[in-house]
mmCIF file of C-alpha atoms in Angstrom:
data_model
loop_
_atom_site.group_PDB
_atom_site.id
_atom_site.type_symbol
_atom_site.label_atom_id
_atom_site.label_comp_id
_atom_site.label_asym_id
_atom_site.label_seq_id
_atom_site.Cartn_x
_atom_site.Cartn_y
_atom_site.Cartn_z
ATOM 1 C CA ALA I 1 -0.022 0.169 -0.372
ATOM 2 C CA ARG I 2 3.134 2.791 0.860
ATOM 3 C CA MET I 3 4.614 1.782 -2.423
ATOM 4 C CA CYS I 4 0.773 2.688 -3.997
ATOM 5 C CA ASN I 5 0.894 5.630 -2.314
ATOM 6 C CA LEU I 6 3.695 6.896 -3.156
ATOM 7 C CA LEU I 7 3.131 5.766 -6.852
ATOM 8 C CA GLY I 8 0.182 7.435 -6.750
ATOM 9 C CA LYS I 9 -1.794 4.738 -7.493
ATOM 10 C CA GLU I 10 -4.450 2.900 -5.761
ATOM 11 C CA SER I 11 -3.500 -0.407 -6.568
ATOM 12 C CA TRP I 12 -1.412 -2.152 -8.641
ATOM 13 C CA GLY I 13 -3.951 -3.576 -11.302
ATOM 14 C CA GLU I 14 -6.572 -6.602 -10.858
ATOM 15 C CA ASN I 15 -3.452 -9.186 -11.601
ATOM 16 C CA VAL I 16 -1.436 -8.338 -9.311
ATOM 17 C CA GLU I 17 -1.093 -7.883 -5.586
ATOM 18 C CA LEU I 18 1.276 -6.504 -3.766
ATOM 19 C CA ILE I 19 2.819 -8.537 -0.937
ATOM 20 C CA VAL I 20 4.944 -7.075 1.678
ATOM 21 C CA ALA I 21 7.333 -8.550 4.277
ATOM 22 C CA ASP I 22 10.256 -9.273 6.609
ATOM 23 C CA SER I 23 12.966 -9.624 5.228
ATOM 24 C CA MET I 24 14.859 -12.153 8.513
ATOM 25 C CA ASP I 25 11.427 -13.695 8.605
ATOM 26 C CA ASP I 26 11.752 -17.028 6.947
ATOM 27 C CA ALA I 27 8.766 -18.004 7.277
ATOM 28 C CA ALA I 28 6.832 -14.557 6.237
ATOM 29 C CA LEU I 29 9.090 -15.162 3.140
ATOM 30 C CA ALA I 30 8.419 -19.086 2.372
ATOM 31 C CA ASP I 31 4.352 -17.892 1.970
ATOM 32 C CA ILE I 32 5.087 -15.007 0.774
ATOM 33 C CA CYS I 33 6.852 -17.492 -1.816
ATOM 34 C CA ARG I 34 4.048 -19.793 -2.215
ATOM 35 C CA ARG I 35 1.430 -17.543 -2.696
ATOM 36 C CA THR I 36 2.857 -15.790 -6.440
ATOM 37 C CA SER I 37 5.015 -17.523 -8.598
ATOM 38 C CA ALA I 38 7.553 -14.848 -9.673
ATOM 39 C CA VAL I 39 9.078 -12.150 -6.441
ATOM 40 C CA ALA I 40 11.062 -9.037 -6.525
ATOM 41 C CA SER I 41 13.013 -7.877 -4.489
ATOM 42 C CA VAL I 42 14.219 -3.849 -3.983
ATOM 43 C CA VAL I 43 15.253 -4.931 -0.420
ATOM 44 C CA GLY I 44 18.673 -3.798 -0.295
ATOM 45 C CA PRO I 45 22.233 -3.771 0.728
ATOM 46 C CA TYR I 46 21.480 -7.505 -0.247
ATOM 47 C CA ALA I 47 24.814 -8.128 1.527
ATOM 48 C CA LEU I 48 23.010 -7.920 4.461
ATOM 49 C CA TYR I 49 19.403 -9.250 3.380
ATOM 50 C CA GLY I 50 18.697 -10.333 0.195
ATOM 51 C CA GLU I 51 20.387 -14.757 0.794
ATOM 52 C CA PRO I 52 16.988 -14.918 3.212
ATOM 53 C CA LEU I 53 14.483 -14.230 0.094
ATOM 54 C CA VAL I 54 17.181 -15.643 -2.395
ATOM 55 C CA ARG I 55 17.190 -19.490 -0.239
ATOM 56 C CA ALA I 56 13.139 -19.212 -0.021
ATOM 57 C CA CYS I 57 12.931 -18.462 -3.621
ATOM 58 C CA VAL I 58 14.785 -20.993 -4.380
ATOM 59 C CA GLU I 59 13.294 -23.139 -2.537
ATOM 60 C CA GLN I 60 9.554 -23.335 -3.013
ATOM 61 C CA GLY I 61 10.009 -22.980 -6.786
ATOM 62 C CA THR I 62 9.740 -19.262 -7.183
ATOM 63 C CA HIS I 63 11.368 -16.672 -9.844
ATOM 64 C CA TYR I 64 12.658 -14.209 -8.678
ATOM 65 C CA VAL I 65 14.014 -10.802 -9.496
ATOM 66 C CA ASP I 66 16.188 -7.900 -8.180
ATOM 67 C CA ILE I 67 18.031 -4.626 -9.031
ATOM 68 C CA THR I 68 21.381 -5.337 -6.371
ATOM 69 C CA GLY I 69 24.614 -3.418 -7.810
ATOM 70 C CA GLU I 70 26.335 -5.820 -5.359
ATOM 71 C CA PRO I 71 28.889 -8.229 -8.059
ATOM 72 C CA GLN I 72 30.232 -10.441 -4.344
ATOM 73 C CA TRP I 73 26.662 -11.559 -3.274
ATOM 74 C CA ILE I 74 25.005 -12.139 -6.599
ATOM 75 C CA LYS I 75 28.740 -14.310 -6.478
ATOM 76 C CA LYS I 76 28.072 -15.588 -3.455
ATOM 77 C CA MET I 77 24.229 -15.813 -4.598
ATOM 78 C CA ILE I 78 25.142 -17.932 -7.707
ATOM 79 C CA LYS I 79 27.548 -19.852 -5.588
ATOM 80 C CA LYS I 80 25.233 -21.240 -2.511
ATOM 81 C CA TYR I 81 21.353 -21.815 -4.755
ATOM 82 C CA GLY I 82 22.402 -21.647 -8.415
ATOM 83 C CA GLU I 83 22.678 -25.671 -8.751
ATOM 84 C CA THR I 84 19.811 -25.722 -6.956
ATOM 85 C CA ALA I 85 17.412 -23.381 -8.762
ATOM 86 C CA LYS I 86 18.560 -25.220 -11.918
ATOM 87 C CA ARG I 87 17.332 -28.375 -10.496
ATOM 88 C CA ASN I 88 13.754 -26.521 -9.846
ATOM 89 C CA GLY I 89 13.340 -24.821 -12.198
ATOM 90 C CA VAL I 90 13.998 -21.752 -10.387
ATOM 91 C CA PHE I 91 15.074 -18.233 -12.660
ATOM 92 C CA VAL I 92 17.192 -16.729 -9.593
ATOM 93 C CA ILE I 93 17.397 -13.352 -12.061
ATOM 94 C CA PRO I 94 19.319 -9.658 -10.015
ATOM 95 C CA SER I 95 20.583 -6.495 -10.916
ATOM 96 C CA THR I 96 17.043 -6.358 -12.954
ATOM 97 C CA GLY I 97 16.347 -3.018 -14.011
ATOM 98 C CA PHE I 98 19.819 -2.491 -12.109
ATOM 99 C CA ASP I 99 20.145 2.391 -12.277
ATOM 100 C CA SER I 100 19.514 1.553 -16.302
ATOM 101 C CA VAL I 101 16.242 1.247 -16.433
ATOM 102 C CA PRO I 102 15.030 4.442 -14.855
ATOM 103 C CA SER I 103 17.314 6.147 -16.163
ATOM 104 C CA ASP I 104 17.513 5.493 -20.192
ATOM 105 C CA LEU I 105 12.729 5.236 -19.702
ATOM 106 C CA GLY I 106 13.348 8.841 -18.137
ATOM 107 C CA THR I 107 15.672 9.561 -20.886
ATOM 108 C CA PHE I 108 13.591 8.121 -23.989
ATOM 109 C CA LEU I 109 10.621 10.391 -22.769
ATOM 110 C CA VAL I 110 12.508 13.504 -22.413
ATOM 111 C CA VAL I 111 14.531 12.755 -25.937
ATOM 112 C CA GLN I 112 10.601 11.564 -27.351
ATOM 113 C CA ARG I 113 9.150 14.354 -25.700
ATOM 114 C CA MET I 114 11.337 16.886 -27.142
ATOM 115 C CA LYS I 115 10.809 16.134 -29.891
ATOM 116 C CA GLU I 116 6.915 16.473 -29.807
ATOM 117 C CA LYS I 117 7.273 19.606 -28.014
ATOM 118 C CA TYR I 118 9.499 21.292 -29.393
ATOM 119 C CA GLY I 119 10.058 19.515 -33.314
ATOM 120 C CA LYS I 120 14.678 19.035 -31.988
ATOM 121 C CA GLU I 121 16.774 15.920 -31.731
ATOM 122 C CA CYS I 122 18.982 16.003 -27.609
ATOM 123 C CA LYS I 123 22.068 16.041 -28.562
ATOM 124 C CA PHE I 124 22.264 14.489 -24.244
ATOM 125 C CA VAL I 125 20.392 14.329 -21.606
ATOM 126 C CA ARG I 126 21.152 14.722 -18.246
ATOM 127 C CA GLY I 127 19.861 13.657 -15.387
ATOM 128 C CA TYR I 128 18.952 13.630 -11.474
ATOM 129 C CA ASN I 129 18.223 10.879 -8.374
ATOM 130 C CA GLY I 130 15.210 12.871 -7.151
ATOM 131 C CA ASN I 131 13.254 15.088 -6.801
ATOM 132 C CA ALA I 132 15.081 19.023 -7.635
ATOM 133 C CA LYS I 133 14.437 20.254 -3.743
ATOM 134 C CA GLN I 134 16.970 17.412 -2.846
ATOM 135 C CA ASN I 135 18.904 17.887 -6.432
ATOM 136 C CA ASN I 136 19.926 21.154 -5.328
ATOM 137 C CA ARG I 137 20.455 20.453 -1.470
ATOM 138 C CA LEU I 138 22.892 17.243 -2.563
ATOM 139 C CA GLN I 139 24.480 18.718 -5.980
ATOM 140 C CA ASN I 140 28.038 19.335 -5.068
ATOM 141 C CA LYS I 141 29.185 22.270 -7.319
ATOM 142 C CA LYS I 142 32.432 20.485 -8.104
ATOM 143 C CA ASN I 143 31.839 16.962 -8.315
ATOM 144 C CA GLY I 144 27.393 16.536 -9.231
ATOM 145 C CA PRO I 145 25.431 15.432 -7.464
ATOM 146 C CA LYS I 146 25.698 12.752 -4.851
ATOM 147 C CA PRO I 147 24.146 9.676 -5.248
ATOM 148 C CA MET I 148 21.275 8.446 -2.774
ATOM 149 C CA GLY I 149 21.245 6.595 0.675
ATOM 150 C CA GLY I 150 20.597 3.123 -0.358
ATOM 151 C CA THR I 151 23.602 3.371 -2.751
ATOM 152 C CA LEU I 152 25.231 4.205 0.034
ATOM 153 C CA ALA I 153 24.817 1.812 1.923
ATOM 154 C CA SER I 154 24.962 -0.811 -0.769
ATOM 155 C CA VAL I 155 28.347 0.882 -1.220
ATOM 156 C CA HIS I 156 29.563 0.653 2.442
ATOM 157 C CA THR I 157 28.204 -2.769 2.472
ATOM 158 C CA MET I 158 30.509 -4.109 -0.103
ATOM 159 C CA MET I 159 33.763 -1.959 0.853
ATOM 160 C CA THR I 160 33.174 -2.681 4.453
ATOM 161 C CA LYS I 161 32.125 -6.627 4.462
ATOM 162 C CA ASN I 162 34.480 -8.200 2.563
ATOM 163 C CA LYS I 163 36.569 -5.206 0.390
ATOM 164 C CA ASP I 164 38.914 -7.804 -1.359
ATOM 165 C CA GLU I 165 36.432 -10.175 -3.071
ATOM 166 C CA PHE I 166 34.194 -7.173 -3.914
ATOM 167 C CA LEU I 167 37.820 -5.691 -6.096
ATOM 168 C CA LYS I 168 37.667 -9.611 -7.205
ATOM 169 C CA VAL I 169 35.041 -9.493 -8.458
ATOM 170 C CA ILE I 170 34.293 -6.213 -9.983
ATOM 171 C CA PHE I 171 37.558 -6.341 -11.553
ATOM 172 C CA GLU I 172 37.111 -9.717 -13.217
ATOM 173 C CA PRO I 173 34.967 -9.500 -16.557
ATOM 174 C CA TYR I 174 33.689 -13.315 -15.966
ATOM 175 C CA SER I 175 33.923 -13.415 -12.296
ATOM 176 C CA LEU I 176 29.776 -14.183 -12.261
ATOM 177 C CA ILE I 177 30.320 -18.262 -13.642
ATOM 178 C CA SER I 178 31.904 -20.986 -13.546
ATOM 179 C CA LYS I 179 35.547 -21.481 -14.266
ATOM 180 C CA ALA I 180 34.276 -24.195 -17.337
ATOM 181 C CA GLU I 181 31.664 -20.749 -18.882
ATOM 182 C CA ARG I 182 34.283 -19.030 -18.664
ATOM 183 C CA LYS I 183 36.985 -21.408 -20.953
ATOM 184 C CA GLN I 184 34.617 -20.073 -23.651
ATOM 185 C CA GLN I 185 34.321 -16.206 -23.780
ATOM 186 C CA PRO I 186 35.647 -14.624 -26.229
ATOM 187 C CA LEU I 187 38.436 -12.534 -24.080
ATOM 188 C CA MET I 188 38.795 -15.338 -21.737
ATOM 189 C CA GLN I 189 39.672 -17.015 -24.568
ATOM 190 C CA HIS I 190 42.433 -14.309 -25.755
ATOM 191 C CA ALA I 191 43.687 -13.765 -22.590
ATOM 192 C CA ASP I 192 45.067 -17.599 -22.159
ATOM 193 C CA ARG I 193 47.285 -16.994 -24.898
#
């Protein structure tokens, strides 16, 4: 209901039910997974709060998507739940629309509106998170806008929980796939020569 209020909607539609549960309540998460075929999670930082829902989805046979940007957590989930998810026919899809859908959609709409209203093509679009008051308050004239709280919490968690693993994962382009799958990737074939 809170999300609907924030979006100015009365509901998500006739066929879509918004179900909310405590991310640390295993029984509630299992119940959610039994009641639906797919779950979208926006819980971050995922390294702190995300695993119980992934586990519940994999165990209950429910597809899972999220918006994480935490590569070492993704790697951990693949390692812990990847094989079970395959056996259970469950799709676990992290980083769905991570930072790209909102900005891509916003850019598309701005370009479309400029063309409709003014008959001109955009040369570039500059975007900011939040509303105008927040942007003015968050704007750092030297370095541009600052990240929002959820992003800061995720970065802090990544850098303090397991910094070495984080750095290893982000600098290895195929770090989220198995060693056997890496050998099939063109970049890795060239690197081995």
